[in-house]
mmCIF file of C-alpha atoms and ligand atoms in Angstrom:
data_model
loop_
_atom_site.group_PDB
_atom_site.id
_atom_site.type_symbol
_atom_site.label_atom_id
_atom_site.label_comp_id
_atom_site.label_asym_id
_atom_site.label_seq_id
_atom_site.Cartn_x
_atom_site.Cartn_y
_atom_site.Cartn_z
ATOM 1 C CA MET A 1 71.565 53.853 32.358
ATOM 2 C CA ASN A 2 71.726 53.764 36.009
ATOM 3 C CA GLY A 3 69.082 51.650 38.263
ATOM 4 C CA LYS A 4 67.137 54.554 39.379
ATOM 5 C CA LEU A 5 66.338 56.086 36.159
ATOM 6 C CA ARG A 6 65.598 52.654 34.616
ATOM 7 C CA THR A 7 62.834 52.661 37.313
ATOM 8 C CA VAL A 8 61.720 56.201 36.637
ATOM 9 C CA LEU A 9 61.602 55.283 33.002
ATOM 10 C CA LEU A 10 59.254 51.727 33.397
ATOM 11 C CA THR A 11 57.245 53.637 35.766
ATOM 12 C CA SER A 12 56.755 56.466 33.566
ATOM 13 C CA LEU A 13 55.721 53.787 30.821
ATOM 14 C CA ALA A 14 53.127 52.065 32.890
ATOM 15 C CA ALA A 15 51.900 55.210 33.925
ATOM 16 C CA VAL A 16 51.267 56.204 30.021
ATOM 17 C CA THR A 17 50.048 52.560 29.103
ATOM 18 C CA GLY A 18 47.709 52.336 31.827
ATOM 19 C CA ILE A 19 46.357 55.654 31.062
ATOM 20 C CA ALA A 20 45.801 54.496 27.741
ATOM 21 C CA LEU A 21 44.021 51.058 28.897
ATOM 22 C CA LEU A 22 41.747 53.235 30.927
ATOM 23 C CA ALA A 23 40.928 55.424 27.948
ATOM 24 C CA GLY A 24 39.943 52.402 26.205
ATOM 25 C CA ALA A 25 37.969 50.904 28.899
ATOM 26 C CA GLY A 26 35.831 53.977 29.742
ATOM 27 C CA GLY A 27 35.958 55.992 26.168
ATOM 28 C CA GLN A 28 35.295 54.862 22.677
ATOM 29 C CA ALA A 29 36.386 51.465 22.598
ATOM 30 C CA ALA A 30 34.023 50.099 25.543
ATOM 31 C CA ALA A 31 31.223 52.384 24.232
ATOM 32 C CA GLN A 32 30.957 50.391 20.965
ATOM 33 C CA GLU A 33 31.167 46.749 22.592
ATOM 34 C CA LEU A 34 28.726 44.431 24.008
ATOM 35 C CA ASN A 35 29.169 40.975 25.272
ATOM 36 C CA ILE A 36 25.851 39.082 25.439
ATOM 37 C CA TYR A 37 25.226 35.462 26.969
ATOM 38 C CA SER A 38 22.453 33.637 25.444
ATOM 39 C CA SER A 39 20.646 30.419 25.673
ATOM 40 C CA ARG A 40 19.123 31.115 22.165
ATOM 41 C CA HIS A 41 20.457 30.301 19.014
ATOM 42 C CA TYR A 42 18.183 30.756 15.963
ATOM 43 C CA GLN A 43 18.454 31.891 12.552
ATOM 44 C CA THR A 44 16.558 34.861 12.561
ATOM 45 C CA ASP A 45 18.854 35.969 15.687
ATOM 46 C CA GLU A 46 22.249 36.580 13.101
ATOM 47 C CA ALA A 47 19.445 39.383 11.958
ATOM 48 C CA LEU A 48 18.457 40.529 15.167
ATOM 49 C CA TYR A 49 22.395 41.183 16.059
ATOM 50 C CA SER A 50 23.792 42.615 12.876
ATOM 51 C CA THR A 51 20.895 44.940 12.619
ATOM 52 C CA PHE A 52 21.747 46.820 16.183
ATOM 53 C CA THR A 53 25.184 47.025 15.075
ATOM 54 C CA GLU A 54 24.170 48.891 11.890
ATOM 55 C CA GLN A 55 22.110 50.937 13.785
ATOM 56 C CA THR A 56 24.308 52.205 16.782
ATOM 57 C CA GLY A 57 27.964 50.961 16.072
ATOM 58 C CA ILE A 58 28.079 48.760 18.964
ATOM 59 C CA ARG A 59 29.955 45.312 18.248
ATOM 60 C CA ILE A 60 28.300 42.440 19.761
ATOM 61 C CA ASN A 61 30.312 39.488 21.095
ATOM 62 C CA ARG A 62 28.313 36.424 22.097
ATOM 63 C CA ILE A 63 28.401 33.381 24.478
ATOM 64 C CA GLU A 64 25.940 30.796 23.582
ATOM 65 C CA ASP A 65 24.994 28.150 25.911
ATOM 66 C CA LYS A 66 22.306 25.993 28.172
ATOM 67 C CA GLU A 67 20.909 28.043 30.060
ATOM 68 C CA ASP A 68 22.062 26.463 33.543
ATOM 69 C CA PRO A 69 25.622 26.546 32.522
ATOM 70 C CA LEU A 70 25.659 29.868 31.580
ATOM 71 C CA ILE A 71 24.265 31.203 35.103
ATOM 72 C CA ALA A 72 26.857 28.971 36.544
ATOM 73 C CA ARG A 73 29.486 30.277 34.569
ATOM 74 C CA LEU A 74 28.223 33.924 35.489
ATOM 75 C CA LYS A 75 28.443 33.145 39.221
ATOM 76 C CA ALA A 76 31.966 31.673 38.848
ATOM 77 C CA GLU A 77 32.818 35.020 37.201
ATOM 78 C CA GLY A 78 31.319 37.174 39.511
ATOM 79 C CA MET A 79 32.872 40.622 39.979
ATOM 80 C CA ASN A 80 35.266 40.091 36.774
ATOM 81 C CA SER A 81 32.348 38.650 34.525
ATOM 82 C CA PRO A 82 32.617 40.427 30.944
ATOM 83 C CA ALA A 83 28.891 39.879 30.169
ATOM 84 C CA ASP A 84 26.551 42.731 29.708
ATOM 85 C CA VAL A 85 23.370 41.070 29.446
ATOM 86 C CA LEU A 86 21.842 37.618 29.854
ATOM 87 C CA ILE A 87 19.394 35.990 27.682
ATOM 88 C CA THR A 88 17.422 33.283 28.638
ATOM 89 C CA VAL A 89 14.289 31.403 28.225
ATOM 90 C CA ASP A 90 11.687 31.127 31.043
ATOM 91 C CA VAL A 91 10.738 33.449 33.768
ATOM 92 C CA GLY A 92 11.528 30.514 36.387
ATOM 93 C CA ARG A 93 15.340 30.778 34.954
ATOM 94 C CA LEU A 94 15.481 34.818 34.935
ATOM 95 C CA TRP A 95 14.501 34.643 38.573
ATOM 96 C CA ARG A 96 17.092 31.968 39.632
ATOM 97 C CA ALA A 97 19.658 34.237 38.085
ATOM 98 C CA ASP A 98 18.395 37.192 39.747
ATOM 99 C CA GLN A 99 18.240 35.464 43.306
ATOM 100 C CA GLU A 100 21.705 34.717 42.426
ATOM 101 C CA GLY A 101 22.056 38.755 42.456
ATOM 102 C CA LEU A 102 23.338 38.600 38.744
ATOM 103 C CA PHE A 103 21.000 41.721 37.555
ATOM 104 C CA GLN A 104 20.955 45.138 38.269
ATOM 105 C CA PRO A 105 17.665 47.275 38.344
ATOM 106 C CA ILE A 106 17.217 49.201 35.063
ATOM 107 C CA ASN A 107 15.457 52.538 34.763
ATOM 108 C CA SER A 108 14.131 52.887 31.060
ATOM 109 C CA LYS A 109 10.749 54.555 30.086
ATOM 110 C CA VAL A 110 11.113 52.853 26.684
ATOM 111 C CA LEU A 111 11.098 49.755 28.416
ATOM 112 C CA GLU A 112 8.510 50.795 30.565
ATOM 113 C CA GLU A 113 5.923 51.608 27.754
ATOM 114 C CA ARG A 114 6.497 49.104 25.272
ATOM 115 C CA ILE A 115 6.379 46.040 27.461
ATOM 116 C CA PRO A 116 3.201 45.182 29.555
ATOM 117 C CA ASP A 117 4.149 45.671 33.010
ATOM 118 C CA ASN A 118 3.191 41.679 33.822
ATOM 119 C CA LEU A 119 5.927 40.627 31.628
ATOM 120 C CA ARG A 120 8.754 42.352 33.378
ATOM 121 C CA HIS A 121 10.703 42.564 36.856
ATOM 122 C CA PRO A 122 8.589 45.367 38.825
ATOM 123 C CA ASP A 123 12.035 47.203 39.805
ATOM 124 C CA GLY A 124 13.693 46.268 36.170
ATOM 125 C CA HIS A 125 15.698 43.238 37.079
ATOM 126 C CA TRP A 126 14.861 41.380 33.842
ATOM 127 C CA PHE A 127 12.350 41.922 30.804
ATOM 128 C CA GLY A 128 10.180 39.986 28.674
ATOM 129 C CA PHE A 129 10.637 40.140 25.133
ATOM 130 C CA SER A 130 8.345 37.302 23.813
ATOM 131 C CA THR A 131 5.864 34.616 25.094
ATOM 132 C CA ARG A 132 5.112 31.311 24.544
ATOM 133 C CA ALA A 133 1.762 29.549 25.867
ATOM 134 C CA ARG A 134 1.716 26.224 27.651
ATOM 135 C CA VAL A 135 -0.874 24.415 26.319
ATOM 136 C CA ILE A 136 -3.032 20.944 25.800
ATOM 137 C CA PHE A 137 -2.994 19.036 22.499
ATOM 138 C CA TYR A 138 -5.302 16.314 22.650
ATOM 139 C CA ASN A 139 -5.859 12.739 20.033
ATOM 140 C CA LYS A 140 -8.403 13.401 17.869
ATOM 141 C CA ASP A 141 -9.826 9.724 17.753
ATOM 142 C CA MET A 142 -9.058 9.537 21.757
ATOM 143 C CA VAL A 143 -10.788 13.015 22.848
ATOM 144 C CA ASP A 144 -13.118 15.093 22.654
ATOM 145 C CA PRO A 145 -12.198 18.875 22.544
ATOM 146 C CA ALA A 146 -15.545 20.065 23.896
ATOM 147 C CA GLU A 147 -14.896 17.845 27.376
ATOM 148 C CA ILE A 148 -11.956 19.719 28.474
ATOM 149 C CA SER A 149 -11.162 23.425 28.349
ATOM 150 C CA THR A 150 -8.983 24.008 31.581
ATOM 151 C CA TYR A 151 -5.484 23.057 33.299
ATOM 152 C CA GLU A 152 -8.088 21.824 35.980
ATOM 153 C CA ASP A 153 -9.857 19.646 33.791
ATOM 154 C CA LEU A 154 -6.539 17.407 33.630
ATOM 155 C CA ALA A 155 -6.843 16.370 37.176
ATOM 156 C CA ASP A 156 -10.186 14.627 36.266
ATOM 157 C CA SER A 157 -10.300 11.256 37.021
ATOM 158 C CA LYS A 158 -11.928 10.987 33.265
ATOM 159 C CA TRP A 159 -8.735 11.233 31.805
ATOM 160 C CA ASN A 160 -7.074 7.847 34.181
ATOM 161 C CA ASP A 161 -3.889 6.623 31.824
ATOM 162 C CA MET A 162 -4.539 9.358 29.491
ATOM 163 C CA ILE A 163 -1.962 11.979 30.123
ATOM 164 C CA CYS A 164 1.451 12.501 29.095
ATOM 165 C CA ILE A 165 4.051 15.487 29.996
ATOM 166 C CA ARG A 166 7.606 16.006 31.204
ATOM 167 C CA SER A 167 9.116 15.716 34.459
ATOM 168 C CA SER A 168 8.825 17.919 37.592
ATOM 169 C CA SER A 169 11.902 19.358 37.178
ATOM 170 C CA ASN A 170 11.059 20.783 33.962
ATOM 171 C CA ILE A 171 11.019 24.868 34.584
ATOM 172 C CA TYR A 172 7.833 24.985 32.237
ATOM 173 C CA ASN A 173 6.096 23.012 34.313
ATOM 174 C CA LEU A 174 7.222 24.544 37.810
ATOM 175 C CA SER A 175 6.283 27.731 36.058
ATOM 176 C CA LEU A 176 2.487 26.247 35.658
ATOM 177 C CA LEU A 177 2.329 24.969 38.587
ATOM 178 C CA ALA A 178 3.779 28.291 40.301
ATOM 179 C CA SER A 179 0.578 29.747 38.326
ATOM 180 C CA LEU A 180 -1.463 27.352 39.966
ATOM 181 C CA VAL A 181 -0.166 28.352 43.616
ATOM 182 C CA ALA A 182 -0.916 31.897 42.658
ATOM 183 C CA HIS A 183 -4.523 31.356 41.436
ATOM 184 C CA HIS A 184 -5.553 28.767 43.673
ATOM 185 C CA GLY A 185 -3.161 28.467 46.576
ATOM 186 C CA GLU A 186 -1.116 25.716 47.948
ATOM 187 C CA GLU A 187 -3.809 23.301 48.860
ATOM 188 C CA LYS A 188 -5.578 23.104 45.646
ATOM 189 C CA ALA A 189 -2.388 22.954 43.467
ATOM 190 C CA GLN A 190 -1.325 20.321 45.605
ATOM 191 C CA GLU A 191 -4.572 18.437 44.944
ATOM 192 C CA TRP A 192 -4.347 19.836 41.173
ATOM 193 C CA ALA A 193 -0.513 18.237 41.052
ATOM 194 C CA GLU A 194 -1.826 14.432 42.688
ATOM 195 C CA GLY A 195 -4.893 14.337 40.316
ATOM 196 C CA VAL A 196 -2.729 15.147 37.175
ATOM 197 C CA VAL A 197 -0.383 12.295 38.481
ATOM 198 C CA ALA A 198 -2.843 9.909 38.825
ATOM 199 C CA ASN A 199 -3.978 10.216 35.325
ATOM 200 C CA PHE A 200 -0.351 9.731 33.874
ATOM 201 C CA ALA A 201 -0.186 7.097 30.926
ATOM 202 C CA ARG A 202 3.014 7.164 31.627
ATOM 203 C CA ASP A 203 6.082 8.126 33.594
ATOM 204 C CA PRO A 204 7.362 11.614 32.623
ATOM 205 C CA GLN A 205 9.857 11.395 30.264
ATOM 206 C CA GLY A 206 11.356 13.216 27.129
ATOM 207 C CA GLY A 207 10.739 17.190 26.055
ATOM 208 C CA ASP A 208 7.890 18.703 24.781
ATOM 209 C CA THR A 209 8.178 17.576 21.740
ATOM 210 C CA ASP A 210 7.872 14.131 22.917
ATOM 211 C CA GLN A 211 4.703 14.659 24.550
ATOM 212 C CA ILE A 212 2.986 15.988 21.267
ATOM 213 C CA ARG A 213 4.577 12.850 19.383
ATOM 214 C CA ALA A 214 3.073 10.520 21.890
ATOM 215 C CA VAL A 215 -0.611 12.032 21.670
ATOM 216 C CA GLY A 216 0.110 11.740 17.654
ATOM 217 C CA THR A 217 1.282 7.669 17.889
ATOM 218 C CA GLY A 218 -1.958 7.718 20.529
ATOM 219 C CA GLU A 219 0.226 6.536 23.841
ATOM 220 C CA CYS A 220 -1.764 9.238 25.203
ATOM 221 C CA GLY A 221 -5.037 11.418 24.882
ATOM 222 C CA LEU A 222 -3.763 14.272 26.401
ATOM 223 C CA ALA A 223 -0.437 16.626 26.734
ATOM 224 C CA VAL A 224 0.651 19.576 27.962
ATOM 225 C CA ALA A 225 3.447 21.455 25.842
ATOM 226 C CA ASN A 226 4.620 24.620 24.543
ATOM 227 C CA THR A 227 3.045 26.459 21.736
ATOM 228 C CA TYR A 228 6.108 26.389 19.518
ATOM 229 C CA TYR A 229 6.919 22.592 19.787
ATOM 230 C CA PHE A 230 4.052 22.027 18.113
ATOM 231 C CA VAL A 231 4.817 25.156 15.445
ATOM 232 C CA ARG A 232 8.392 23.001 14.522
ATOM 233 C CA LEU A 233 6.120 20.156 13.865
ATOM 234 C CA LEU A 234 3.657 21.917 11.720
ATOM 235 C CA GLN A 235 7.054 23.227 9.731
ATOM 236 C CA SER A 236 8.737 19.799 9.400
ATOM 237 C CA ASP A 237 9.070 17.965 6.126
ATOM 238 C CA ASP A 238 9.613 14.529 7.627
ATOM 239 C CA PRO A 239 6.457 12.483 6.865
ATOM 240 C CA ALA A 240 6.295 11.016 10.854
ATOM 241 C CA ASP A 241 5.793 14.704 12.035
ATOM 242 C CA LYS A 242 3.231 15.303 9.266
ATOM 243 C CA GLU A 243 1.455 12.317 11.011
ATOM 244 C CA VAL A 244 1.349 13.554 14.185
ATOM 245 C CA VAL A 245 0.324 17.147 13.452
ATOM 246 C CA GLU A 246 -2.742 15.531 11.538
ATOM 247 C CA ASN A 247 -3.667 13.415 14.667
ATOM 248 C CA VAL A 248 -3.138 16.136 17.077
ATOM 249 C CA GLY A 249 -5.399 19.314 18.031
ATOM 250 C CA VAL A 250 -4.402 21.993 20.551
ATOM 251 C CA ILE A 251 -6.593 23.599 23.436
ATOM 252 C CA PHE A 252 -5.676 27.156 24.655
ATOM 253 C CA PRO A 253 -7.013 26.677 28.533
ATOM 254 C CA ASN A 254 -8.808 28.914 30.534
ATOM 255 C CA GLN A 255 -10.533 30.944 27.869
ATOM 256 C CA ASP A 256 -13.562 31.350 29.531
ATOM 257 C CA GLY A 257 -11.791 32.510 32.718
ATOM 258 C CA ARG A 258 -8.037 33.603 33.741
ATOM 259 C CA GLY A 259 -6.669 32.963 30.258
ATOM 260 C CA THR A 260 -4.106 30.837 29.201
ATOM 261 C CA HIS A 261 -0.676 30.056 31.200
ATOM 262 C CA VAL A 262 2.014 31.995 29.400
ATOM 263 C CA ASN A 263 6.132 32.541 29.749
ATOM 264 C CA ILE A 264 8.637 34.643 28.488
ATOM 265 C CA SER A 265 11.774 34.731 26.629
ATOM 266 C CA GLY A 266 14.059 37.569 28.370
ATOM 267 C CA ALA A 267 16.813 39.566 29.131
ATOM 268 C CA GLY A 268 18.329 41.448 32.028
ATOM 269 C CA VAL A 269 21.071 43.723 32.300
ATOM 270 C CA LEU A 270 24.371 42.124 34.375
ATOM 271 C CA LYS A 271 25.069 43.551 38.388
ATOM 272 C CA ASN A 272 29.024 44.092 36.759
ATOM 273 C CA ALA A 273 28.338 45.140 33.278
ATOM 274 C CA PRO A 274 31.126 46.526 31.824
ATOM 275 C CA HIS A 275 29.315 48.516 29.312
ATOM 276 C CA LYS A 276 26.094 49.161 30.874
ATOM 277 C CA GLU A 277 24.918 52.156 28.291
ATOM 278 C CA ALA A 278 25.550 49.876 25.414
ATOM 279 C CA ALA A 279 23.234 47.191 27.609
ATOM 280 C CA VAL A 280 20.187 49.412 28.014
ATOM 281 C CA LYS A 281 20.163 49.957 24.419
ATOM 282 C CA PHE A 282 20.126 46.930 23.148
ATOM 283 C CA LEU A 283 17.691 45.709 25.429
ATOM 284 C CA GLU A 284 15.269 48.837 24.027
ATOM 285 C CA TYR A 285 16.443 47.690 20.736
ATOM 286 C CA LEU A 286 14.698 44.577 21.539
ATOM 287 C CA ALA A 287 11.396 46.313 22.303
ATOM 288 C CA SER A 288 11.429 48.005 18.671
ATOM 289 C CA ASP A 289 9.037 46.478 16.179
ATOM 290 C CA GLU A 290 11.580 45.671 13.895
ATOM 291 C CA ALA A 291 13.821 43.753 16.726
ATOM 292 C CA GLN A 292 10.536 42.237 18.255
ATOM 293 C CA ARG A 293 10.111 40.589 14.696
ATOM 294 C CA TYR A 294 13.297 38.858 14.685
ATOM 295 C CA PHE A 295 13.302 37.629 18.328
ATOM 296 C CA ALA A 296 9.800 36.176 18.149
ATOM 297 C CA HIS A 297 9.531 34.946 15.140
ATOM 298 C CA GLY A 298 13.144 33.336 15.240
ATOM 299 C CA ASN A 299 11.491 30.712 17.761
ATOM 300 C CA ASN A 300 7.562 31.087 16.850
ATOM 301 C CA GLU A 301 6.762 33.136 19.704
ATOM 302 C CA TYR A 302 4.434 35.643 20.519
ATOM 303 C CA PRO A 303 5.975 39.578 20.285
ATOM 304 C CA VAL A 304 5.422 41.708 23.808
ATOM 305 C CA VAL A 305 4.990 44.712 21.789
ATOM 306 C CA GLU A 306 1.321 45.372 20.906
ATOM 307 C CA GLY A 307 0.428 46.092 17.283
ATOM 308 C CA VAL A 308 3.924 44.087 16.020
ATOM 309 C CA THR A 309 2.424 40.516 14.723
ATOM 310 C CA GLU A 310 3.306 36.834 15.309
ATOM 311 C CA SER A 311 5.147 34.763 11.893
ATOM 312 C CA ASP A 312 2.722 32.932 9.623
ATOM 313 C CA ALA A 313 2.914 29.981 11.000
ATOM 314 C CA LEU A 314 2.351 30.481 14.435
ATOM 315 C CA SER A 315 -0.623 32.142 13.909
ATOM 316 C CA THR A 316 -2.343 29.701 12.277
ATOM 317 C CA LEU A 317 -3.094 28.669 15.868
ATOM 318 C CA GLY A 318 -5.367 31.196 16.023
ATOM 319 C CA ASP A 319 -5.922 33.978 18.545
ATOM 320 C CA PHE A 320 -6.250 33.367 22.302
ATOM 321 C CA LYS A 321 -6.565 34.532 25.535
ATOM 322 C CA ALA A 322 -3.375 34.954 27.838
ATOM 323 C CA ASP A 323 -3.466 34.981 31.537
ATOM 324 C CA LYS A 324 -2.560 38.720 32.714
ATOM 325 C CA ILE A 325 -0.973 37.610 36.129
ATOM 326 C CA ASN A 326 2.142 38.797 36.799
ATOM 327 C CA VAL A 327 4.669 36.038 35.658
ATOM 328 C CA SER A 328 7.226 37.470 38.566
ATOM 329 C CA LEU A 329 4.878 35.193 40.547
ATOM 330 C CA TYR A 330 6.021 31.823 39.212
ATOM 331 C CA GLY A 331 9.719 32.804 40.030
ATOM 332 C CA GLU A 332 8.479 33.526 43.684
ATOM 333 C CA ASN A 333 6.205 30.375 44.348
ATOM 334 C CA GLN A 334 9.089 28.311 42.391
ATOM 335 C CA PRO A 335 10.384 26.492 45.615
ATOM 336 C CA LEU A 336 6.829 25.914 46.842
ATOM 337 C CA ALA A 337 5.573 24.136 43.312
ATOM 338 C CA GLN A 338 9.033 21.807 43.547
ATOM 339 C CA LYS A 339 8.066 20.685 47.131
ATOM 340 C CA ILE A 340 4.249 20.275 45.605
ATOM 341 C CA PHE A 341 5.413 17.882 42.642
ATOM 342 C CA ASP A 342 7.646 15.914 44.934
ATOM 343 C CA ARG A 343 4.855 15.511 47.385
ATOM 344 C CA ALA A 344 2.805 14.487 44.616
ATOM 345 C CA GLY A 345 5.183 11.980 43.585
ATOM 346 C CA TRP A 346 5.468 13.437 39.833
ATOM 347 C CA LYS A 347 8.828 12.197 38.688
HETATM 348 FE FE1 LIG B 1 11.693 25.209 25.061
#
């Protein structure tokens, strides 16, 4: 074989292979695959994903990690990222990912109809698929629940040395303070943060469960934490957890006013998603009644679609009125909330 012929043969072989690869990428193989980056991992998630594959024939590949490393990974992968969908918790994190330009806008009648508009990005960059409430827990021997009914009350000096709450870098607290900025403005939010710091029973430490446990043992009279952490303790067989649950009561704040602060678990389609169509299908599936139950029940969160009921364990906390403000404001106010926390000396 002379040199020229070999070159031609190699070139046509490359062309044929190239065409085959392109057909794979743009055709059948691509439509049957979906790559999800998720910071969620619960038992019911297996059923969540397998049901989608059964219904659509689309195979799901998952990468699971903590929220911030996932966002860092997406940034590092950039245009070459294989990821189609990011699932994470707290709108503050979805907002951070969006600030990095990771999401693309999605127009979907299904999502717009089924998800309340205060729980999704105005232009479809991300959507909330379940909610969690950030509530007040109290020690039944130390606090009369008739004396406290709002987040604002936590800043009252009568609760001096009583409050346990985690650090100001925690995204849940940033979102909570961001909501106070949205409702009252910067000055009042600053006063509130200072008042709460003055009432600390101890320096911020640990996660939400640690705050609830500290109320259970009487180290603090009051704590602020997300609902699902308490439900986990309710479901625990550990005698120490049972004792905590017995000593602790739950207050859904601001029921006579704007309602209790809620945040979301949510997802968005990534800007460079190789399988955009499958990604939108998946988000629409997440808004179906069946998937809503899997998604919300897996972590004892509240479904966002009307008419879908919460888990039995969560329903024992009772009904409440949720703050209907658009959660995207929690993202927008996040940098200011961090400044206020720092100025207030909230560690
Ligand atoms: Fe959490």
